[in-house]
PDB file of C-alpha atoms in Angstrom:
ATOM      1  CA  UNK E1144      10.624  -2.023 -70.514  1.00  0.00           C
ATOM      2  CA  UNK E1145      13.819  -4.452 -70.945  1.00  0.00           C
ATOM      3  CA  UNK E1146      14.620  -3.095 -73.993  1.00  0.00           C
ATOM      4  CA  UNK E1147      14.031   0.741 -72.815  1.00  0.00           C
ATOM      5  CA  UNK E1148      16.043  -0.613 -69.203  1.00  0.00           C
ATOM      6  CA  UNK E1149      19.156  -1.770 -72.174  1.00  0.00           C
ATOM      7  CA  UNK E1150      19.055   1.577 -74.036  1.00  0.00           C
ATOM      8  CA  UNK E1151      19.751   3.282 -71.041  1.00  0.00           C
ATOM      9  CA  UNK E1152      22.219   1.389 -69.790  1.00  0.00           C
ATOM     10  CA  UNK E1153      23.781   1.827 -73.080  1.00  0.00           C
ATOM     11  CA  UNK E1154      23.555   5.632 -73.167  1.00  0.00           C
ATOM     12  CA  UNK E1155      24.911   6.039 -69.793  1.00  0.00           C
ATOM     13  CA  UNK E1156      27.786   3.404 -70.250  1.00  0.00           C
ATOM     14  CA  UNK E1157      28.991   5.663 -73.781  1.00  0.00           C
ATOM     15  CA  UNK E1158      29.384   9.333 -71.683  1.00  0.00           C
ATOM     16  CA  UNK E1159      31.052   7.561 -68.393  1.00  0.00           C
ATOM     17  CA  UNK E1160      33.813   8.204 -70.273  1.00  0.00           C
ATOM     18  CA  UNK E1161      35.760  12.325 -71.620  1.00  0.00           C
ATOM     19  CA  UNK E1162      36.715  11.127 -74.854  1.00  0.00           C
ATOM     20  CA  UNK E1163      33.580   9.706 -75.777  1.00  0.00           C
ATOM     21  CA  UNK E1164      31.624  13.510 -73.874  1.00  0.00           C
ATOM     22  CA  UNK E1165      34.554  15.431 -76.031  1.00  0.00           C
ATOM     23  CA  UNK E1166      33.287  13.951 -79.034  1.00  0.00           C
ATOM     24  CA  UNK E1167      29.372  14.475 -78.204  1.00  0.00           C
ATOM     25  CA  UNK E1168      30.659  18.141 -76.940  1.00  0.00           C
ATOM     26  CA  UNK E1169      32.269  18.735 -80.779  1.00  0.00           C
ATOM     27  CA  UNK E1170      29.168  16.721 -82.238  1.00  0.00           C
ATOM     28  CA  UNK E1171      26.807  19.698 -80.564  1.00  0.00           C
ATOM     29  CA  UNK E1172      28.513  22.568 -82.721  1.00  0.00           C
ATOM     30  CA  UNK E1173      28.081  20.293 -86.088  1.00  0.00           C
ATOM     31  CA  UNK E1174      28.829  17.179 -87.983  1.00  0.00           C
ATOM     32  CA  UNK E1175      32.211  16.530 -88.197  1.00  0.00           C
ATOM     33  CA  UNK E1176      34.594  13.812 -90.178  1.00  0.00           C
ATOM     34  CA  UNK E1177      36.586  11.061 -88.403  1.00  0.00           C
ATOM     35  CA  UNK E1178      39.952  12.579 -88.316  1.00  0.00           C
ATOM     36  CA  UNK E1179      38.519  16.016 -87.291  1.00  0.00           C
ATOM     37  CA  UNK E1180      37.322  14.389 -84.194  1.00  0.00           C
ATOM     38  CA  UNK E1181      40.622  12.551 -83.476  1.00  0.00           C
ATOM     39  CA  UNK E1182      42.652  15.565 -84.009  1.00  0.00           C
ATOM     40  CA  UNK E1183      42.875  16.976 -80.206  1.00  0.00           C
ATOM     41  CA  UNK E1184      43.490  13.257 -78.791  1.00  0.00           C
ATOM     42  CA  UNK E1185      46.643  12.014 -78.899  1.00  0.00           C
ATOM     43  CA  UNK E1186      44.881   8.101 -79.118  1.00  0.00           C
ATOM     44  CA  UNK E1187      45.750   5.829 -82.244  1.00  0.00           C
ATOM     45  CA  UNK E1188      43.266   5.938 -84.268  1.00  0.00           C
ATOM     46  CA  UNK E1189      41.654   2.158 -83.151  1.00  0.00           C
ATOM     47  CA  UNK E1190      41.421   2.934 -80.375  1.00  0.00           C
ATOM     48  CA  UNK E1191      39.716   6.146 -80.781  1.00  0.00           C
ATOM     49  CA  UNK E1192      37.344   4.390 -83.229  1.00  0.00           C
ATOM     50  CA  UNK E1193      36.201   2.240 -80.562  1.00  0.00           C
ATOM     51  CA  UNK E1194      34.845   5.396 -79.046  1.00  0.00           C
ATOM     52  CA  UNK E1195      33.071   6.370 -82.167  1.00  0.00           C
ATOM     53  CA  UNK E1196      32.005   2.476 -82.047  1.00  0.00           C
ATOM     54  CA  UNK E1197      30.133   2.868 -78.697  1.00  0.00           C
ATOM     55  CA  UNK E1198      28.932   5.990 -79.300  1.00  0.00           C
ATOM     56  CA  UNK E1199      26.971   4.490 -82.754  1.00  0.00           C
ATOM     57  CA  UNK E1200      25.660   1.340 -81.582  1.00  0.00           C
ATOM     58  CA  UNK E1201      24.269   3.000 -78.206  1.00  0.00           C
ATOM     59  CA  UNK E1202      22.637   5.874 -80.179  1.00  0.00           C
ATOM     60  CA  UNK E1203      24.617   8.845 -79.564  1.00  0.00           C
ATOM     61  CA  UNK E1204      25.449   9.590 -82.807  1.00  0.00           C
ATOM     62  CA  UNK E1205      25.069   8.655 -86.483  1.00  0.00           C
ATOM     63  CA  UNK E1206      28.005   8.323 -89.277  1.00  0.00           C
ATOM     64  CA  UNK E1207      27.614   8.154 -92.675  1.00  0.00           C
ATOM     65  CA  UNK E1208      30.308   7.412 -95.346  1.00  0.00           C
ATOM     66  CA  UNK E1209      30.829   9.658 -98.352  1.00  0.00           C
ATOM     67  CA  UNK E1210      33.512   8.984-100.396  1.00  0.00           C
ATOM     68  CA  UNK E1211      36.415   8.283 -98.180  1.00  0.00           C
ATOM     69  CA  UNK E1212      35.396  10.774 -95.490  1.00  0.00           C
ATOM     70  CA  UNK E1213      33.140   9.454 -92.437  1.00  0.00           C
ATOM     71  CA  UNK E1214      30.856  12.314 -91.119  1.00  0.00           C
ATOM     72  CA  UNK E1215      29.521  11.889 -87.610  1.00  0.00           C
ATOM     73  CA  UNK E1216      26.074  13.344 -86.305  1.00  0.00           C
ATOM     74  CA  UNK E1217      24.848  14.220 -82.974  1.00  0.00           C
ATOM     75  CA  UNK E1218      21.479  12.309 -82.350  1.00  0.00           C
ATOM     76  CA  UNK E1219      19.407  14.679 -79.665  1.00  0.00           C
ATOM     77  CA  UNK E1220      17.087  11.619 -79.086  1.00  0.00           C
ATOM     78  CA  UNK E1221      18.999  10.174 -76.819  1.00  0.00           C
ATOM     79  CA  UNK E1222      19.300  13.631 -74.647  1.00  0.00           C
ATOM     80  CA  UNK E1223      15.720  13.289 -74.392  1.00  0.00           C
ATOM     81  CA  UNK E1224      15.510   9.879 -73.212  1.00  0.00           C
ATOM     82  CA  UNK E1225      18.096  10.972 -70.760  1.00  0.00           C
ATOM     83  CA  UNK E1226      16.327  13.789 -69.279  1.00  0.00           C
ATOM     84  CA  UNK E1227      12.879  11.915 -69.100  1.00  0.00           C
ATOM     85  CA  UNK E1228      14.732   9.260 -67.100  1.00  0.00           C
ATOM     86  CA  UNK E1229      16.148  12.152 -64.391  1.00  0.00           C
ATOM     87  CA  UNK E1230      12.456  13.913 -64.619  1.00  0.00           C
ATOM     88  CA  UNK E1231      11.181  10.608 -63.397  1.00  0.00           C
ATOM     89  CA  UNK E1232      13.332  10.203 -60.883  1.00  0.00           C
ATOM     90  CA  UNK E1233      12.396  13.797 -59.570  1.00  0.00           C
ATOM     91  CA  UNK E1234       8.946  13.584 -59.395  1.00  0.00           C
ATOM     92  CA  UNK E1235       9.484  10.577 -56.815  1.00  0.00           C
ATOM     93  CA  UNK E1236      10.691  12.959 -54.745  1.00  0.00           C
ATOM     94  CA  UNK E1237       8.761  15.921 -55.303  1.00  0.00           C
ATOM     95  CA  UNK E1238       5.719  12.993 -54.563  1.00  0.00           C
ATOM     96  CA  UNK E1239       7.855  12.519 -51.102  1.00  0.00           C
ATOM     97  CA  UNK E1240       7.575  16.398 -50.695  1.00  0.00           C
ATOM     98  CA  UNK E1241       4.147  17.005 -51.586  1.00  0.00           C
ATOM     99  CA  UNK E1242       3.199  14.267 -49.319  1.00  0.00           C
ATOM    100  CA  UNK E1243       5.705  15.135 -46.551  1.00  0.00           C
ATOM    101  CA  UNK E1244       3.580  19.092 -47.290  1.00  0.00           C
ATOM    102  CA  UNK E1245       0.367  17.903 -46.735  1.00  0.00           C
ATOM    103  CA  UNK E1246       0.989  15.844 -43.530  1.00  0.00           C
ATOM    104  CA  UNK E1247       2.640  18.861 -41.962  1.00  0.00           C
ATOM    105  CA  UNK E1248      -0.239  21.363 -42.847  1.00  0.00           C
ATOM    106  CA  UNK E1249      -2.840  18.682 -41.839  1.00  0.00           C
ATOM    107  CA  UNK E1250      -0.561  17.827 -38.383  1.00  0.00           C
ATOM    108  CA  UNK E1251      -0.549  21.961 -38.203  1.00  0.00           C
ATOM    109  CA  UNK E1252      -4.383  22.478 -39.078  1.00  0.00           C
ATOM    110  CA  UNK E1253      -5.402  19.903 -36.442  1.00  0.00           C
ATOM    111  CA  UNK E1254      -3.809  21.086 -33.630  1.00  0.00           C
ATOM    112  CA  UNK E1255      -5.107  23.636 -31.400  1.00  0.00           C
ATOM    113  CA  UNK E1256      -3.805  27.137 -32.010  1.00  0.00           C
TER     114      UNK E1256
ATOM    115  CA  UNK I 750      37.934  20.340 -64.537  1.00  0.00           C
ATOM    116  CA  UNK I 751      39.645  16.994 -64.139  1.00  0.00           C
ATOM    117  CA  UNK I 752      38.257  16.549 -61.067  1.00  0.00           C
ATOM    118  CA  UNK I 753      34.759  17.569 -62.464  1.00  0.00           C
ATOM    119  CA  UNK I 754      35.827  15.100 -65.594  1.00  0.00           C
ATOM    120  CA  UNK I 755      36.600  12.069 -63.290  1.00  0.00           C
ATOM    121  CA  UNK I 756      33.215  12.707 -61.005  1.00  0.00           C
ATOM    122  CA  UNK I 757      30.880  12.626 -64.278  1.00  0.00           C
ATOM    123  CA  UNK I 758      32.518   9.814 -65.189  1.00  0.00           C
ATOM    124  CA  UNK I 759      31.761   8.126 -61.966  1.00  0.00           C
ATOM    125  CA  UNK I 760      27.824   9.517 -62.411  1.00  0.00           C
ATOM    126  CA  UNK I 761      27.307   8.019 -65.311  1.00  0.00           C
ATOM    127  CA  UNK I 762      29.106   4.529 -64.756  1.00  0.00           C
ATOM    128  CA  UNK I 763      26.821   4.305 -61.873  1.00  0.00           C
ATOM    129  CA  UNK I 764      24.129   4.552 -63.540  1.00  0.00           C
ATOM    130  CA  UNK I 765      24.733   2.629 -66.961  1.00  0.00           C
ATOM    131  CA  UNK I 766      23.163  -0.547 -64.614  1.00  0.00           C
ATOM    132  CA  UNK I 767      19.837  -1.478 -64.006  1.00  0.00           C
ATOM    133  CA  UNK I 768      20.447  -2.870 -60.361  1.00  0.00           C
ATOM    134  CA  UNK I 769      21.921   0.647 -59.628  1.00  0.00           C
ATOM    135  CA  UNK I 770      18.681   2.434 -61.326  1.00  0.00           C
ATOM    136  CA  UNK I 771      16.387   0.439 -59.319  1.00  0.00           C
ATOM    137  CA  UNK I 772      18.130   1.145 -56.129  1.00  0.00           C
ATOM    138  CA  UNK I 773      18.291   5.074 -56.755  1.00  0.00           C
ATOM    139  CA  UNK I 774      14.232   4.910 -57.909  1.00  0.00           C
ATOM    140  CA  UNK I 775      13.506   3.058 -54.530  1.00  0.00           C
ATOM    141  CA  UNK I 776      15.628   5.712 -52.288  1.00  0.00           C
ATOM    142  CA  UNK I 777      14.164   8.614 -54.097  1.00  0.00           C
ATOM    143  CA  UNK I 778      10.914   7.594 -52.067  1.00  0.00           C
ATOM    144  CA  UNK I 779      12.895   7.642 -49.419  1.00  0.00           C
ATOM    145  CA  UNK I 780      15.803   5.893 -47.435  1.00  0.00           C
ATOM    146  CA  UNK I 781      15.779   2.101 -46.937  1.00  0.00           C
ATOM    147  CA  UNK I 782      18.249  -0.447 -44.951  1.00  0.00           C
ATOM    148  CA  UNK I 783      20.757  -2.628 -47.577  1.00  0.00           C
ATOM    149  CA  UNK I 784      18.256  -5.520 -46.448  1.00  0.00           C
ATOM    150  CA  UNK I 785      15.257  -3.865 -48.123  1.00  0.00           C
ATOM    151  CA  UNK I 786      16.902  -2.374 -50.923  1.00  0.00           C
ATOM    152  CA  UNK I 787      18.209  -5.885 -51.715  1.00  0.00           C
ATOM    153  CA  UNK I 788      14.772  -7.626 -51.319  1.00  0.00           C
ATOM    154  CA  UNK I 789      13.690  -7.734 -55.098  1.00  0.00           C
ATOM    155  CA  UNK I 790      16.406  -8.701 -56.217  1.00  0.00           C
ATOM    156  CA  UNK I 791      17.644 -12.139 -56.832  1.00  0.00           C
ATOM    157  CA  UNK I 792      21.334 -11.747 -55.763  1.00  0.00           C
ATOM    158  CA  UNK I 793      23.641 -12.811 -53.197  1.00  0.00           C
ATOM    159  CA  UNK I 794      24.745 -10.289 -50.917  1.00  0.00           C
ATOM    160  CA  UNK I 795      28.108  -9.356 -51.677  1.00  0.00           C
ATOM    161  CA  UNK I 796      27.163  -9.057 -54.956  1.00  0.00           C
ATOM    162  CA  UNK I 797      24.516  -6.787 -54.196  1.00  0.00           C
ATOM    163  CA  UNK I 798      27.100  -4.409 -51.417  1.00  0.00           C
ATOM    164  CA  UNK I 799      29.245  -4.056 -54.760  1.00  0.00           C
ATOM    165  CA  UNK I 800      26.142  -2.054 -56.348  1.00  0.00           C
ATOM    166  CA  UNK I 801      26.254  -0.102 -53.037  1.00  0.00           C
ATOM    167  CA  UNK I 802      29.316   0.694 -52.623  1.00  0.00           C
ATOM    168  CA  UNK I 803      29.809   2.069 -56.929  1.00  0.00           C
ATOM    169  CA  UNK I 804      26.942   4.048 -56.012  1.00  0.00           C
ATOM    170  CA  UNK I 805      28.001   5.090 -52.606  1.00  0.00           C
ATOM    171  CA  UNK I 806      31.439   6.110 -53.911  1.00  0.00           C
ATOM    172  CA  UNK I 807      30.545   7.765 -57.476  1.00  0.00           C
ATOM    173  CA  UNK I 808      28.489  10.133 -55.026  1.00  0.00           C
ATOM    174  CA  UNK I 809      24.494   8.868 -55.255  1.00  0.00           C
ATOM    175  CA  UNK I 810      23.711   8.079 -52.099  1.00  0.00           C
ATOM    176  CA  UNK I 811      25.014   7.932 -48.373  1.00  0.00           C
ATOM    177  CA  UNK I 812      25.063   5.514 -45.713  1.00  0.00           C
ATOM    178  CA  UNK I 813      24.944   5.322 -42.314  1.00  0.00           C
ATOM    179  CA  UNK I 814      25.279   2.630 -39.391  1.00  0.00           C
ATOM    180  CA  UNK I 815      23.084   2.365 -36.621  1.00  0.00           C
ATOM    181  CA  UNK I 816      23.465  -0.681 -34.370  1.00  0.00           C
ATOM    182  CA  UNK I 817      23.419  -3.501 -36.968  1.00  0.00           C
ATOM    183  CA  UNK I 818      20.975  -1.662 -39.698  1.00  0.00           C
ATOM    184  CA  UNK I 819      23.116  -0.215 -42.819  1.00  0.00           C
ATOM    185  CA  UNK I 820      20.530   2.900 -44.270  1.00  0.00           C
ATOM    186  CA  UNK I 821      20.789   4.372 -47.133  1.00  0.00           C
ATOM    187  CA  UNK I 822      19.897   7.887 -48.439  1.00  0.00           C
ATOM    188  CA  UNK I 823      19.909   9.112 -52.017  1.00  0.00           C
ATOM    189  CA  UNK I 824      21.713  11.957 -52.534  1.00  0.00           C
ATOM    190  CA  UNK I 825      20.590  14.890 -54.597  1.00  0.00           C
ATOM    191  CA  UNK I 826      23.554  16.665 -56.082  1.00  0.00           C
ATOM    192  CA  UNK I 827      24.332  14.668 -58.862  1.00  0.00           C
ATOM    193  CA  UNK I 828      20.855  15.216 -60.016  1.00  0.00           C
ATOM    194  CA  UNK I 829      21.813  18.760 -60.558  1.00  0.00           C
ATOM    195  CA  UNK I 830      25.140  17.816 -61.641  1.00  0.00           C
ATOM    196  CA  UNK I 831      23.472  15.474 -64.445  1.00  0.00           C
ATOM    197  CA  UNK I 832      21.534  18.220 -66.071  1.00  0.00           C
ATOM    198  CA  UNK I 833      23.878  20.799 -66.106  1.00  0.00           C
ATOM    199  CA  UNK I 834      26.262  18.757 -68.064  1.00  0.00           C
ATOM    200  CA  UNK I 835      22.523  18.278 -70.737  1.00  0.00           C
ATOM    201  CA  UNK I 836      21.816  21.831 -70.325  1.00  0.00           C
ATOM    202  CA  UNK I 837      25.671  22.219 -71.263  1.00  0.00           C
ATOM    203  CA  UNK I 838      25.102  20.257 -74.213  1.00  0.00           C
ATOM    204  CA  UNK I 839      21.863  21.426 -75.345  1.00  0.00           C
ATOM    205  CA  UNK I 840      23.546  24.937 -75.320  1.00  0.00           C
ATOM    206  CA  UNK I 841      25.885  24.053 -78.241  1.00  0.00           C
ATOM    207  CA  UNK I 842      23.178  23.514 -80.454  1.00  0.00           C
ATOM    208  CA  UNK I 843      21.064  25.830 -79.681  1.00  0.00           C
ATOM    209  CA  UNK I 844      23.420  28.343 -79.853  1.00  0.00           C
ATOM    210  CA  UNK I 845      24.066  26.669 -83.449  1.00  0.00           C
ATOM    211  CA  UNK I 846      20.140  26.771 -84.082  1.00  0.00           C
ATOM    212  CA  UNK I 847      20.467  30.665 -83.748  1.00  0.00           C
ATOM    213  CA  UNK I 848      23.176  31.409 -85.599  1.00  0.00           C
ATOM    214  CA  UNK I 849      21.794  28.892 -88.552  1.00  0.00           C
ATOM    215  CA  UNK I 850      18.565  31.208 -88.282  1.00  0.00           C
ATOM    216  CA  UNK I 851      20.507  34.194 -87.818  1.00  0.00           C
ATOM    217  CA  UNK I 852      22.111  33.668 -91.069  1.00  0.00           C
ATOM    218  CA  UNK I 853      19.085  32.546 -92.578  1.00  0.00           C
ATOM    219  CA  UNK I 854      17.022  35.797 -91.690  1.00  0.00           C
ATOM    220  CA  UNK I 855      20.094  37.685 -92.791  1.00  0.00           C
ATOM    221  CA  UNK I 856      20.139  35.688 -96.375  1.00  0.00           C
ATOM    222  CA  UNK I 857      16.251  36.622 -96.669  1.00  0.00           C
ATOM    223  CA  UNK I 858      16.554  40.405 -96.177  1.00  0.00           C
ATOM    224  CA  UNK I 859      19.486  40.382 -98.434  1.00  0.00           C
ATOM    225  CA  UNK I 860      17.759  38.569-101.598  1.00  0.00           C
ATOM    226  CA  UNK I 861      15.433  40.934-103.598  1.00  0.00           C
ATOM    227  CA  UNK I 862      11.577  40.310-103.003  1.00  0.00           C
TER     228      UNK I 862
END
């Protein structure tokens, strides 16, 4: 549960930020090397490879070297864990609405018509 | 766009913290005063208003006064606005996923049988 509580932090920390969504964005059409995904940021390439950084090590993406050339690979996992976090959060309220349902129709049902 | 930018980069930061998880969890069964929101936790209060206000101001939940009792109320939008920025991304690849089986299917009529 800690662990699962640190991933997420970690996944949600990596796309506060539109470099780091630009990159995923790019990542979603295809792998792609290093200086492809630098190209449309006008970012030194450090600091830009802090980005790729933060993306790796929470789980975002992959990168493998080949040669001289980095590639970098969307991970969908993480889109998963993502959405299973909001679906949880929704069906705490859609509880709240079923219950909120059922005490009107039983308020309705036992009142005289 | 920049605006829309900015706001999921609010979302997210919001969120990339367990304190602010808890808190949204706990209002999604519906609202609470700052006092019982801050009851699990083992935090001073000022500490605990900064968690608040991050996740009052990125756009989660609302406030209101009445008298002396702070309540909160989670607020649904950025629910939606969460998973139409997955769906966004989910679209890239599956959009890539069709036109890799596209070409595929294509590659299989063309080669003799």
């Amino acid at each position: 549960m800690e662990q699962y509580s640190e991933r997420l932090d970690g996944l949600f920390q990596a796309i506060a930020d539109p470099t780091r969504r630009a990159v995923l964005k790019r990542l979603g059409k295809g792998p792609a090397s290093i200086s492809e995904l630098a190209k449309p940021f006008d970012m030194a390439l450090p600091s830009f490879m802090k980005h790729i950084h933060l993306l790796e090590d929470s789980g975002w993406i992959h990168t493998r070297k080949e040669g001289r050339v980095r590639t970098c690979v969307l991970d969908r996992k993480p889109f998963a864990t993502v959405e299973a976090w909001l679906s949880e959060q929704r069906a705490l309220w859609e509880g709240r609405t079923d219950r909120l349902e059922a005490f009107v129709t039983t308020q309705q049902k036992e009142e005289p018509e």
